[in-house]
Amino acid sequence: MNNSRYMLSDKQVSDISLKDLAQRSRFGGIFYLLAFWGAVFSSAPARQHLDIIGFFSSGFILLQVYRLVLFLRVSSPSRTKINAYFFHYAFVYNASAVVWVSGAAWLFYVNPVVDLAVTINMMAAAGISIGGVTVLAPSYQIMRSYFVIICFPFALAAGLFLNEPGNLIVVGLILGYGLFIFVTGKQQNRIYWQALNDNLKLSAQAEELEKAKIAAELAGQAKADFLSAMTHEIRTPMNGVLGMAQLLAMSNLNDQQQQQVAVINNAGRTLMHIINNILDYSKISARQLEIERVLFSPRNVVNEVMLLIHPQFDKKTIKLTCLIHDIPELVQGDPYRLHQILYNLVGNAFKFTNEGDISIGVSCEESDDHKTLFMSFVVKDTGIGISPDDQQKIFEQFYQVSHFNPHVRGTGLGLSITQRLVELMGGTIAVESAIGIGTTFSVTLPYTRPVDVDVNTLSRETSKESASDSPSKQVLHILLVEDNRINQKICEQFLFKLGCTVDLAETGVIALEKFDNAQRYHAIFMDCNMPEMDGFSATLAIRQIEKNKGLNQTPIIALTAHVEESIKRKCLESGMNDFLSKPFLFEDLESVVNKVRSELVNQSTNLNN
């Protein structure tokens, strides 16, 4: 029988079938021997010929040993040329058939009467010898030759050596049963090869899918790495553009020049918002975005969003309001992502609202689990509204409803990223809108209620914030470690305007020399990527110097164009205290400097007390 897909010449399939055949037949010789003994020892005439019984028994034993040897060789993991053993198995089964038929013919000859011995012989032949055809399903060639050798000579021997009329009955039974077993064996052979064919196909498909999965993961990782590298390279010159634009805005310019600088500032901030959206989208798609779980004040996050976005409302006659109901002072979750969600929603509302007002509502609901609570954030505007059709699509990536307002442009990623962030945090987002009336976005997020929180924690944070709002005007001595000349100029001038003196170091090695030899610095602003010695190594070395000299730790603030969470963790693990991403705004640097001043004030107060 020819298989539609594979022939035994195919090495892979031949190896599989031969291993299967070896597994099936490794103990078959034992059953041949036991059946032969059962037949001959039940016959008194046959028992008298122990030498002949021993001869046939030796043949069965030798063939059984041969089976075991073949099984061990075929099953050996180091065996490579398995296909060569096909001939050996053909010999084993054909030899087994010859020995059995010869033994049965001899038994018929010495015991021609159809009695118990003949009946056992026939049953053994039918049940074991001919039944062995089904064991050979993996190989049609061996099965066919085995059937021909054992069935027809066996029937012929019964017809020649048994007395009539019983001999004809035995011949008919042998041929009938043999043909039935052979037809069944053919069916099993067909089923076996079809199953093998299907399994090989499935295995091949699984390998292809695994390769495709790995390729997709590598492509996703490559895309994420590419975008991360590109955003890093873009952020560095963008720091120069935005920094110089802000310095220009602080200088004596006429009205026209102030407007021109304002356009540069706005365009730069918009570009950075787009870059951040693309980077976040890449992280989410690559499943690399991590959700933090830290203790924070949701009220403070909402207030920060209000303060950050409020200057934009000077451009339109829109009122921004916020209503915060009774909510916990502290919860555990990701404040940065909450800030991003609210900023995206309020910024989106601002784009599509030309008059009226935009409001933020914050409320809290208890859950069945006393450790968890649900906070609801509602952003409502009186803008142009969203049609029912667009409401079904606004959360799709790159989809925009800017056809309502041709002057509004964007990436179409803001709401898509917002929805994915909400889902990653285990929350829900919904939208309700009517054309010409306005839109309401509702976000519900689960947070963990803090357990065993120091009641003074919040008050200390509040006091720090209030101190940073009106910090002491003490002159700070700053060590600026930065290799980019444009960034050096921008940071220096920003720090000068904030009442600081600056020492400049272009590499980590120079920074170590200045720190080890000069007077104490109030703070160090450390670039992470520098030649000779990067910021991480320099920070570790500075901490070691402080430890050796018994000095208090100097605040070290990372300056880097990297925004990945892994880089932030690396900064903190190396011993840095804070993180400032490039490009940063003047108010961002001012906030960090004020925090340093407030810490100095607190230290001075503690010493005086």
Coordinates of C-alpha atoms in Angstrom, one line a residue:
M1 CA 0.0 0.0 0.0
N2 CA 1.4 3.3 -1.1
N3 CA 0.9 6.2 1.3
S4 CA -0.4 9.4 -0.2
R5 CA 2.1 11.6 1.6
Y6 CA 5.0 9.6 2.7
M7 CA 7.0 6.5 1.7
L8 CA 9.5 4.5 3.9
S9 CA 12.3 6.1 1.9
D10 CA 11.5 9.4 3.6
K11 CA 14.1 9.4 6.4
Q12 CA 12.1 11.4 9.0
V13 CA 8.9 9.4 8.6
S14 CA 10.8 6.1 8.3
D15 CA 12.5 6.8 11.6
I16 CA 9.2 7.5 13.3
S17 CA 7.6 4.4 12.0
L18 CA 10.5 2.1 12.8
K19 CA 10.7 3.5 16.3
D20 CA 7.0 2.9 16.7
L21 CA 7.3 -0.7 15.3
A22 CA 10.2 -1.4 17.7
Q23 CA 8.1 -0.2 20.6
R24 CA 5.1 -2.4 19.6
S25 CA 7.1 -5.6 18.9
R26 CA 9.8 -5.7 21.5
F27 CA 8.1 -8.5 23.6
G28 CA 6.3 -10.3 20.7
G29 CA 8.7 -13.3 20.7
I30 CA 7.7 -14.2 24.3
F31 CA 4.1 -14.6 23.3
Y32 CA 5.1 -16.8 20.3
L33 CA 7.2 -19.0 22.7
L34 CA 4.4 -19.3 25.3
A35 CA 1.8 -20.1 22.6
F36 CA 4.0 -22.8 21.1
W37 CA 4.6 -24.4 24.5
G38 CA 0.9 -24.4 25.2
A39 CA 0.2 -26.2 22.0
V40 CA 2.9 -28.9 22.1
F41 CA 2.7 -29.7 25.8
S42 CA -1.0 -30.3 25.6
S43 CA -0.4 -33.0 23.0
A44 CA 0.9 -36.4 24.3
P45 CA 2.5 -37.4 21.0
A46 CA 4.3 -34.0 20.7
R47 CA 5.7 -34.2 24.3
Q48 CA 7.7 -37.3 23.3
H49 CA 9.9 -35.2 20.9
L50 CA 11.6 -32.8 23.4
D51 CA 14.6 -32.4 21.0
I52 CA 12.3 -30.9 18.3
I53 CA 10.4 -28.8 20.9
G54 CA 13.8 -27.5 22.1
F55 CA 14.8 -26.7 18.5
F56 CA 11.7 -24.6 17.9
S57 CA 11.9 -23.0 21.3
S58 CA 15.5 -22.0 20.7
G59 CA 14.4 -20.3 17.5
F60 CA 11.7 -18.3 19.3
I61 CA 14.2 -17.3 22.0
L62 CA 16.8 -16.2 19.6
L63 CA 14.3 -14.1 17.7
Q64 CA 13.1 -12.5 21.0
V65 CA 16.7 -11.6 21.9
Y66 CA 17.1 -10.1 18.4
R67 CA 13.9 -8.0 18.9
L68 CA 15.3 -6.6 22.2
V69 CA 18.6 -5.8 20.6
L70 CA 16.9 -4.0 17.7
F71 CA 14.7 -2.1 20.1
L72 CA 17.6 -0.8 22.1
R73 CA 19.5 0.2 19.0
V74 CA 16.6 2.0 17.3
S75 CA 15.6 3.7 20.5
S76 CA 19.1 5.0 21.2
P77 CA 19.2 8.8 21.1
S78 CA 22.7 8.7 19.5
R79 CA 21.5 6.5 16.6
T80 CA 21.3 8.4 13.4
K81 CA 20.8 5.7 10.6
I82 CA 17.6 4.2 11.9
N83 CA 16.2 3.6 8.4
A84 CA 18.8 0.8 7.9
Y85 CA 17.0 -1.4 10.5
F86 CA 13.9 -1.8 8.3
F87 CA 15.5 -4.8 6.7
H88 CA 16.2 -6.3 10.1
Y89 CA 12.6 -6.1 11.2
A90 CA 11.4 -7.6 8.0
F91 CA 13.8 -10.5 8.6
V92 CA 12.6 -10.9 12.3
Y93 CA 8.9 -11.1 11.4
N94 CA 9.4 -13.3 8.3
A95 CA 11.6 -15.6 10.4
S96 CA 9.1 -15.7 13.2
A97 CA 6.4 -16.6 10.7
V98 CA 8.5 -19.4 9.2
V99 CA 9.4 -20.9 12.7
W100 CA 5.8 -20.8 13.8
V101 CA 4.4 -22.3 10.6
S102 CA 7.1 -25.0 10.7
G103 CA 6.2 -25.8 14.3
A104 CA 2.5 -25.9 13.6
A105 CA 3.0 -28.2 10.6
W106 CA 5.1 -30.5 12.7
L107 CA 2.4 -30.5 15.4
F108 CA -0.3 -31.3 12.8
Y109 CA 1.8 -34.1 11.5
V110 CA 2.4 -35.9 14.8
N111 CA -1.1 -35.2 16.0
P112 CA -3.4 -35.5 12.9
V113 CA -6.6 -35.8 14.9
V114 CA -8.4 -32.5 15.6
D115 CA -8.3 -32.7 19.4
L116 CA -7.3 -30.3 22.2
A117 CA -3.7 -29.9 21.0
V118 CA -4.7 -29.0 17.5
T119 CA -7.4 -26.7 18.7
I120 CA -4.9 -24.8 21.0
N121 CA -2.4 -24.7 18.0
M122 CA -5.0 -23.2 15.8
M123 CA -6.2 -20.6 18.4
A124 CA -2.6 -19.6 19.1
A125 CA -1.9 -19.2 15.4
A126 CA -5.1 -17.2 14.9
G127 CA -4.9 -15.2 18.0
I128 CA -1.2 -14.5 18.3
S129 CA 0.6 -15.2 15.0
I130 CA -2.0 -13.9 12.6
G131 CA -3.1 -11.3 15.1
G132 CA 0.5 -10.0 14.9
V133 CA -0.5 -8.5 11.6
T134 CA -2.1 -5.5 13.3
V135 CA 1.1 -4.8 15.2
L136 CA 2.8 -4.2 11.9
A137 CA 0.5 -1.4 10.9
P138 CA 3.4 1.1 10.7
S139 CA 4.8 -0.9 7.8
Y140 CA 2.5 -2.3 5.1
Q141 CA 5.4 -4.1 3.3
I142 CA 6.3 -6.2 6.4
M143 CA 2.7 -6.8 7.3
R144 CA 1.9 -8.1 3.8
S145 CA 4.9 -10.5 3.6
Y146 CA 4.2 -11.7 7.2
F147 CA 0.6 -12.4 6.4
V148 CA 1.4 -14.4 3.2
I149 CA 4.2 -16.4 4.9
I150 CA 2.1 -17.3 8.0
C151 CA -1.4 -17.6 6.8
F152 CA -1.3 -19.6 3.5
P153 CA 1.4 -22.1 4.5
F154 CA -0.4 -22.6 7.9
A155 CA -3.7 -23.4 6.1
L156 CA -1.9 -25.6 3.7
A157 CA -0.2 -27.6 6.5
A158 CA -3.6 -28.0 8.2
G159 CA -5.1 -29.3 5.0
L160 CA -2.3 -31.8 4.3
F161 CA -1.6 -33.2 7.8
L162 CA -5.0 -33.1 9.6
N163 CA -7.6 -35.9 9.0
E164 CA -10.8 -35.2 7.1
P165 CA -13.3 -33.7 7.4
G166 CA -11.9 -31.6 10.3
N167 CA -9.0 -30.4 8.2
L168 CA -11.2 -28.4 5.8
I169 CA -12.9 -26.7 8.7
V170 CA -9.6 -25.7 10.2
V171 CA -8.3 -24.5 6.8
G172 CA -11.5 -22.4 6.3
L173 CA -11.2 -20.9 9.8
I174 CA -7.5 -20.0 9.3
L175 CA -8.0 -18.4 5.9
G176 CA -11.2 -16.5 7.0
Y177 CA -9.7 -15.2 10.1
G178 CA -6.4 -14.4 8.4
L179 CA -8.1 -12.4 5.7
F180 CA -10.2 -10.5 8.3
I181 CA -7.1 -9.6 10.2
F182 CA -5.3 -8.6 7.1
V183 CA -8.1 -6.2 6.0
T184 CA -8.2 -4.8 9.5
G185 CA -4.4 -4.4 9.4
K186 CA -4.7 -2.4 6.1
Q187 CA -7.3 -0.1 7.7
Q188 CA -5.0 0.4 10.7
N189 CA -2.1 1.1 8.4
R190 CA -4.1 3.7 6.6
I191 CA -5.3 5.3 9.9
Y192 CA -1.7 5.1 11.3
W193 CA -0.2 7.0 8.4
Q194 CA -3.0 9.5 8.2
A195 CA -2.5 10.2 11.9
L196 CA 1.3 10.4 11.5
N197 CA 0.8 12.7 8.5
D198 CA -1.5 15.0 10.6
N199 CA 0.8 15.0 13.5
L200 CA 3.8 15.9 11.3
K201 CA 1.7 18.7 9.8
L202 CA 0.7 20.0 13.2
S203 CA 4.3 19.8 14.4
A204 CA 5.4 21.7 11.3
Q205 CA 2.7 24.3 11.8
A206 CA 3.6 24.6 15.5
E207 CA 7.2 25.2 14.6
E208 CA 6.2 27.8 12.0
L209 CA 3.9 29.5 14.5
E210 CA 6.6 29.5 17.2
K211 CA 9.1 31.0 14.7
A212 CA 6.5 33.6 13.7
K213 CA 5.9 34.4 17.3
I214 CA 9.6 34.8 18.0
A215 CA 10.0 36.9 14.9
A216 CA 7.0 39.1 15.9
E217 CA 8.4 39.5 19.4
L218 CA 11.8 40.4 18.0
A219 CA 10.2 42.8 15.6
G220 CA 8.2 44.3 18.4
Q221 CA 11.3 44.6 20.6
A222 CA 13.3 46.0 17.7
K223 CA 10.6 48.6 17.1
A224 CA 10.5 49.5 20.8
D225 CA 14.3 49.7 21.0
F226 CA 14.3 51.8 17.8
L227 CA 11.7 54.2 19.1
S228 CA 13.4 54.4 22.5
A229 CA 16.7 55.2 20.8
M230 CA 15.1 57.8 18.5
T231 CA 13.2 59.5 21.2
H232 CA 16.4 59.7 23.2
E233 CA 18.2 61.3 20.2
I234 CA 15.3 63.7 19.6
R235 CA 15.0 64.7 23.2
T236 CA 18.6 65.9 23.4
P237 CA 18.4 68.6 20.7
M238 CA 14.8 69.4 21.7
N239 CA 16.2 70.3 25.1
G240 CA 18.3 72.9 23.3
V241 CA 15.3 74.2 21.3
L242 CA 12.9 74.5 24.3
G243 CA 15.6 75.7 26.7
M244 CA 16.8 78.5 24.4
A245 CA 13.2 79.5 23.6
Q246 CA 12.5 79.8 27.3
L247 CA 15.7 81.8 27.9
L248 CA 14.7 84.1 25.1
A249 CA 11.2 84.5 26.6
M250 CA 12.8 85.6 29.8
S251 CA 14.9 88.3 28.1
N252 CA 13.8 91.8 27.0
L253 CA 11.9 91.3 23.8
N254 CA 9.3 93.4 22.1
D255 CA 5.7 92.1 21.7
Q256 CA 6.3 90.6 18.2
Q257 CA 9.4 88.8 19.4
Q258 CA 7.6 87.5 22.5
Q259 CA 4.8 86.1 20.2
Q260 CA 7.4 84.5 18.0
V261 CA 9.1 82.8 21.0
A262 CA 5.7 81.7 22.4
V263 CA 5.1 80.0 19.0
I264 CA 8.4 78.2 19.3
N265 CA 7.6 77.1 22.9
N266 CA 4.2 75.9 22.1
A267 CA 5.3 74.0 19.0
G268 CA 8.2 72.4 21.0
R269 CA 5.8 71.3 23.8
T270 CA 3.4 69.9 21.3
L271 CA 6.2 68.0 19.6
M272 CA 7.3 66.5 22.9
H273 CA 3.8 65.5 23.7
I274 CA 3.6 63.7 20.4
I275 CA 7.0 62.0 21.0
N276 CA 5.8 60.9 24.5
N277 CA 2.6 59.5 23.0
I278 CA 4.5 57.5 20.4
L279 CA 6.9 56.1 23.0
D280 CA 4.0 55.1 25.3
Y281 CA 2.1 53.5 22.4
S282 CA 5.2 51.5 21.5
K283 CA 5.7 50.3 25.1
I284 CA 2.1 49.3 25.5
S285 CA 2.2 47.4 22.2
A286 CA 5.4 45.6 23.2
R287 CA 3.9 44.9 26.7
Q288 CA 6.8 46.7 28.3
L289 CA 4.8 49.3 30.2
E290 CA 4.8 48.7 33.9
I291 CA 2.2 50.0 36.4
E292 CA 3.7 51.2 39.6
R293 CA 2.2 50.8 43.1
V294 CA 3.3 53.6 45.4
L295 CA 1.7 55.7 48.0
F296 CA 0.4 59.0 46.7
S297 CA -2.2 61.7 47.1
P298 CA -4.9 61.7 44.3
R299 CA -5.8 65.2 45.3
N300 CA -2.3 66.4 44.7
V301 CA -2.2 64.7 41.2
V302 CA -5.4 66.5 40.2
N303 CA -4.1 69.8 41.4
E304 CA -0.8 69.3 39.5
V305 CA -2.8 68.6 36.3
M306 CA -4.8 71.8 36.9
L307 CA -1.6 73.9 37.5
L308 CA 0.1 72.4 34.4
I309 CA -2.7 72.9 31.9
H310 CA -4.1 76.2 33.3
P311 CA -1.8 78.5 31.3
Q312 CA -3.2 77.2 28.1
F313 CA -6.7 78.5 29.1
D314 CA -5.4 82.1 28.7
K315 CA -5.7 81.5 24.9
K316 CA -9.4 80.8 25.0
T317 CA -12.4 82.2 26.9
I318 CA -12.9 78.9 28.7
K319 CA -13.3 78.3 32.4
L320 CA -11.5 75.4 34.1
T321 CA -13.1 74.2 37.3
C322 CA -12.5 71.2 39.6
L323 CA -14.7 69.6 42.2
I324 CA -13.2 67.0 44.5
H325 CA -15.6 65.2 46.8
D326 CA -14.7 63.3 49.9
I327 CA -11.8 61.1 48.9
P328 CA -8.9 59.5 50.8
E329 CA -5.9 61.6 51.3
L330 CA -3.6 58.7 50.4
V331 CA -4.0 55.6 48.1
Q332 CA -1.7 53.1 46.6
G333 CA -1.3 53.0 42.8
D334 CA 0.4 54.7 39.9
P335 CA 0.3 58.5 40.2
Y336 CA 2.2 59.2 37.0
R337 CA -0.3 57.2 34.8
L338 CA -3.2 58.9 36.6
H339 CA -1.6 62.2 35.8
Q340 CA -1.2 61.2 32.2
I341 CA -4.8 60.0 31.8
L342 CA -6.2 63.2 33.3
Y343 CA -3.8 65.4 31.3
N344 CA -4.8 63.7 28.0
L345 CA -8.5 64.0 28.8
V346 CA -8.4 67.6 29.8
G347 CA -6.1 68.5 26.9
N348 CA -8.4 66.7 24.5
A349 CA -11.4 68.6 25.9
F350 CA -9.5 71.9 25.5
K351 CA -8.8 71.2 21.8
F352 CA -12.4 70.8 20.9
T353 CA -13.9 73.5 23.2
N354 CA -13.9 77.1 22.1
E355 CA -16.2 78.6 24.7
G356 CA -17.9 77.6 27.9
D357 CA -16.2 75.6 30.6
I358 CA -14.3 72.3 31.3
S359 CA -14.7 70.7 34.7
I360 CA -13.0 67.9 36.5
G361 CA -15.0 65.9 39.1
V362 CA -13.4 63.4 41.5
S363 CA -15.4 61.1 43.7
C364 CA -14.9 57.8 45.5
E365 CA -16.9 54.6 45.9
E366 CA -16.4 51.7 48.4
S367 CA -16.0 48.1 47.1
D368 CA -16.9 44.8 48.5
D369 CA -13.2 44.3 49.4
H370 CA -12.4 46.7 52.2
K371 CA -8.8 46.9 51.0
T372 CA -9.9 48.2 47.6
L373 CA -11.7 51.4 46.6
F374 CA -12.9 52.8 43.2
M375 CA -12.1 56.4 42.3
S376 CA -14.1 58.1 39.6
F377 CA -12.7 60.9 37.5
V378 CA -15.1 62.8 35.2
V379 CA -13.9 65.3 32.6
K380 CA -16.8 67.3 31.1
D381 CA -16.7 70.0 28.5
T382 CA -19.1 72.2 26.5
G383 CA -17.3 71.6 23.2
I384 CA -18.4 70.5 19.7
G385 CA -19.4 67.0 20.8
I386 CA -18.9 63.6 19.2
S387 CA -21.3 61.9 16.9
P388 CA -22.6 58.4 17.9
D389 CA -20.6 56.8 15.0
D390 CA -17.4 58.6 16.1
Q391 CA -17.9 57.5 19.7
Q392 CA -17.5 53.9 18.6
K393 CA -14.1 54.7 17.0
I394 CA -12.4 57.4 19.1
F395 CA -10.5 54.9 21.1
E396 CA -9.0 53.3 18.0
Q397 CA -5.3 54.1 17.3
F398 CA -4.6 57.0 14.9
Y399 CA -8.4 57.8 14.6
Q400 CA -9.2 61.5 14.8
V401 CA -12.4 63.5 14.8
S402 CA -10.6 66.6 13.5
H403 CA -13.0 66.8 10.6
F404 CA -15.2 68.7 13.0
N405 CA -12.4 71.3 13.3
P406 CA -9.8 71.4 10.5
H407 CA -7.5 73.5 12.6
V408 CA -7.1 70.7 15.2
R409 CA -4.3 68.3 14.5
G410 CA -2.7 65.4 16.5
T411 CA -1.5 61.8 16.3
G412 CA -4.8 60.2 17.1
L413 CA -3.0 58.3 19.9
G414 CA -4.1 60.2 23.0
L415 CA -7.4 58.5 23.6
S416 CA -6.1 55.1 22.5
I417 CA -3.3 55.3 25.0
T418 CA -5.6 56.6 27.7
Q419 CA -7.9 53.6 27.2
R420 CA -5.1 51.2 27.3
L421 CA -3.6 52.8 30.4
V422 CA -7.0 52.6 32.1
E423 CA -7.3 48.9 31.2
L424 CA -3.8 48.1 32.4
M425 CA -4.7 49.7 35.7
G426 CA -7.8 47.5 35.9
G427 CA -10.3 50.3 35.3
T428 CA -12.9 51.4 32.8
I429 CA -13.5 54.4 30.6
A430 CA -16.8 55.6 29.1
V431 CA -17.9 58.5 26.9
E432 CA -21.2 60.4 26.6
S433 CA -21.5 63.1 24.0
A434 CA -24.0 65.1 22.0
I435 CA -23.2 67.2 18.9
G436 CA -23.0 70.9 19.8
I437 CA -23.6 70.3 23.5
G438 CA -20.4 68.7 24.8
T439 CA -18.7 65.6 25.9
T440 CA -18.2 63.7 29.2
F441 CA -15.4 61.2 29.8
S442 CA -15.7 59.0 32.9
V443 CA -12.8 57.0 34.2
T444 CA -13.1 54.5 37.1
L445 CA -9.9 53.2 38.6
P446 CA -9.3 50.7 41.4
Y447 CA -6.8 51.7 44.1
T448 CA -5.6 49.9 47.2
R449 CA -6.4 51.5 50.5
P450 CA -3.1 52.0 52.5
V451 CA -2.7 50.0 55.7
D452 CA -0.8 51.2 58.8
V453 CA 0.1 54.5 57.2
D454 CA 1.8 57.0 59.5
V455 CA -0.7 59.8 60.1
N456 CA 2.1 62.3 60.0
T457 CA 3.1 61.3 56.5
L458 CA 0.8 63.6 54.7
S459 CA 1.5 66.5 56.9
R460 CA 5.2 66.1 56.3
E461 CA 4.6 66.0 52.6
T462 CA 2.4 69.1 52.8
S463 CA 5.0 71.0 54.8
K464 CA 7.6 70.0 52.2
E465 CA 5.4 71.3 49.4
S466 CA 4.6 74.5 51.1
A467 CA 8.3 75.0 51.8
S468 CA 9.1 74.4 48.2
D469 CA 6.5 77.0 47.2
S470 CA 8.3 79.7 49.1
P471 CA 11.9 78.4 49.5
S472 CA 14.7 80.2 51.1
K473 CA 16.7 82.3 48.6
Q474 CA 20.0 80.7 49.8
V475 CA 22.5 80.6 47.1
L476 CA 23.1 76.9 46.1
H477 CA 26.4 75.7 44.9
I478 CA 25.7 73.2 42.1
L479 CA 27.9 70.7 40.3
L480 CA 26.6 70.3 36.8
V481 CA 27.9 67.1 35.1
E482 CA 27.0 67.3 31.4
D483 CA 28.9 66.6 28.2
N484 CA 26.6 68.4 25.7
R485 CA 27.6 72.0 25.3
I486 CA 24.1 73.3 24.4
N487 CA 22.7 71.6 27.4
Q488 CA 25.5 73.0 29.5
K489 CA 24.6 76.5 28.5
I490 CA 20.9 76.0 29.1
C491 CA 21.3 74.4 32.5
E492 CA 23.9 77.0 33.6
Q493 CA 21.7 79.9 32.6
F494 CA 18.6 78.4 34.2
L495 CA 20.5 77.8 37.4
F496 CA 21.9 81.3 37.4
K497 CA 18.3 82.7 37.2
L498 CA 17.4 80.4 40.1
G499 CA 20.1 82.0 42.2
C500 CA 22.7 79.2 42.0
T501 CA 26.5 79.1 41.4
V502 CA 27.6 76.4 39.0
D503 CA 30.8 74.2 38.6
L504 CA 30.9 72.4 35.3
A505 CA 32.2 68.9 34.6
E506 CA 32.1 67.4 31.2
T507 CA 32.7 63.7 32.2
G508 CA 32.2 61.5 35.2
V509 CA 35.9 61.4 35.9
I510 CA 36.1 65.2 36.1
A511 CA 33.1 65.3 38.3
L512 CA 34.8 62.9 40.8
E513 CA 37.9 65.1 40.9
K514 CA 35.9 68.2 41.5
F515 CA 33.7 66.5 44.2
D516 CA 36.7 65.0 46.0
N517 CA 38.8 68.2 46.0
A518 CA 36.3 71.1 46.1
Q519 CA 34.1 72.3 48.9
R520 CA 30.7 70.7 49.5
Y521 CA 28.1 71.0 46.8
H522 CA 24.4 71.5 47.7
A523 CA 23.3 69.4 44.8
I524 CA 24.7 67.5 41.7
F525 CA 22.9 67.4 38.4
M526 CA 24.2 64.3 36.7
D527 CA 23.9 63.4 33.0
C528 CA 23.7 59.6 32.6
N529 CA 25.3 59.1 29.2
M530 CA 28.9 60.5 29.1
P531 CA 32.3 59.4 27.7
E532 CA 35.0 57.9 30.0
M533 CA 32.6 57.3 32.9
D534 CA 28.8 57.5 32.8
G535 CA 26.5 59.0 35.4
F536 CA 25.7 55.7 37.1
S537 CA 29.3 54.8 37.7
A538 CA 30.1 58.4 38.8
T539 CA 27.2 58.4 41.3
L540 CA 28.4 55.1 42.8
A541 CA 31.9 56.5 43.1
I542 CA 30.6 59.7 44.8
R543 CA 28.6 57.7 47.3
Q544 CA 31.7 55.7 48.1
I545 CA 33.7 58.9 48.7
E546 CA 31.0 60.2 51.0
K547 CA 31.0 56.9 52.9
N548 CA 34.8 56.9 53.2
K549 CA 34.9 60.5 54.5
G550 CA 31.8 60.2 56.7
L551 CA 29.9 62.9 54.8
N552 CA 26.1 63.3 54.4
Q553 CA 24.8 62.4 51.0
T554 CA 24.6 65.2 48.5
P555 CA 21.4 65.2 46.5
I556 CA 22.1 63.9 43.0
I557 CA 19.5 64.5 40.3
A558 CA 19.7 62.5 37.0
L559 CA 19.6 64.5 33.8
T560 CA 18.8 62.1 30.9
A561 CA 16.9 61.9 27.7
H562 CA 15.9 58.3 28.6
V563 CA 12.3 58.0 30.0
E564 CA 12.1 54.2 30.4
E565 CA 11.2 52.9 33.8
S566 CA 14.2 50.6 33.7
I567 CA 16.5 53.7 33.4
K568 CA 14.7 55.4 36.3
R569 CA 15.1 52.4 38.5
K570 CA 18.8 52.2 37.5
C571 CA 19.3 55.8 38.5
L572 CA 17.8 55.2 41.9
E573 CA 19.7 52.0 42.4
S574 CA 23.0 53.7 41.6
G575 CA 22.3 56.2 44.4
M576 CA 20.6 59.1 42.7
N577 CA 17.8 60.9 44.5
D578 CA 15.6 62.4 41.7
F579 CA 15.1 62.2 38.0
L580 CA 14.7 65.0 35.5
S581 CA 13.9 64.1 31.9
K582 CA 15.2 66.1 28.9
P583 CA 13.9 68.3 27.5
F584 CA 12.8 69.9 30.8
L585 CA 11.1 73.2 31.3
F586 CA 12.4 76.0 33.5
E587 CA 9.6 75.4 36.0
D588 CA 10.6 71.7 36.2
L589 CA 14.2 72.7 37.1
E590 CA 12.9 75.3 39.5
S591 CA 10.8 72.7 41.3
V592 CA 13.8 70.5 41.8
V593 CA 16.0 73.4 43.0
N594 CA 13.2 74.5 45.4
K595 CA 13.0 71.0 46.8
V596 CA 16.7 71.0 47.5
R597 CA 16.4 74.4 49.2
S598 CA 13.5 73.2 51.3
E599 CA 15.5 70.1 52.4
L600 CA 18.3 72.4 53.5
V601 CA 15.8 74.5 55.4
N602 CA 14.4 71.4 57.1
Q603 CA 17.9 70.2 58.0
S604 CA 18.8 73.6 59.4
T605 CA 15.6 73.7 61.5
N606 CA 16.2 70.2 62.9
L607 CA 19.8 71.2 63.9
N608 CA 18.6 74.3 65.6
N609 CA 15.9 72.4 67.5

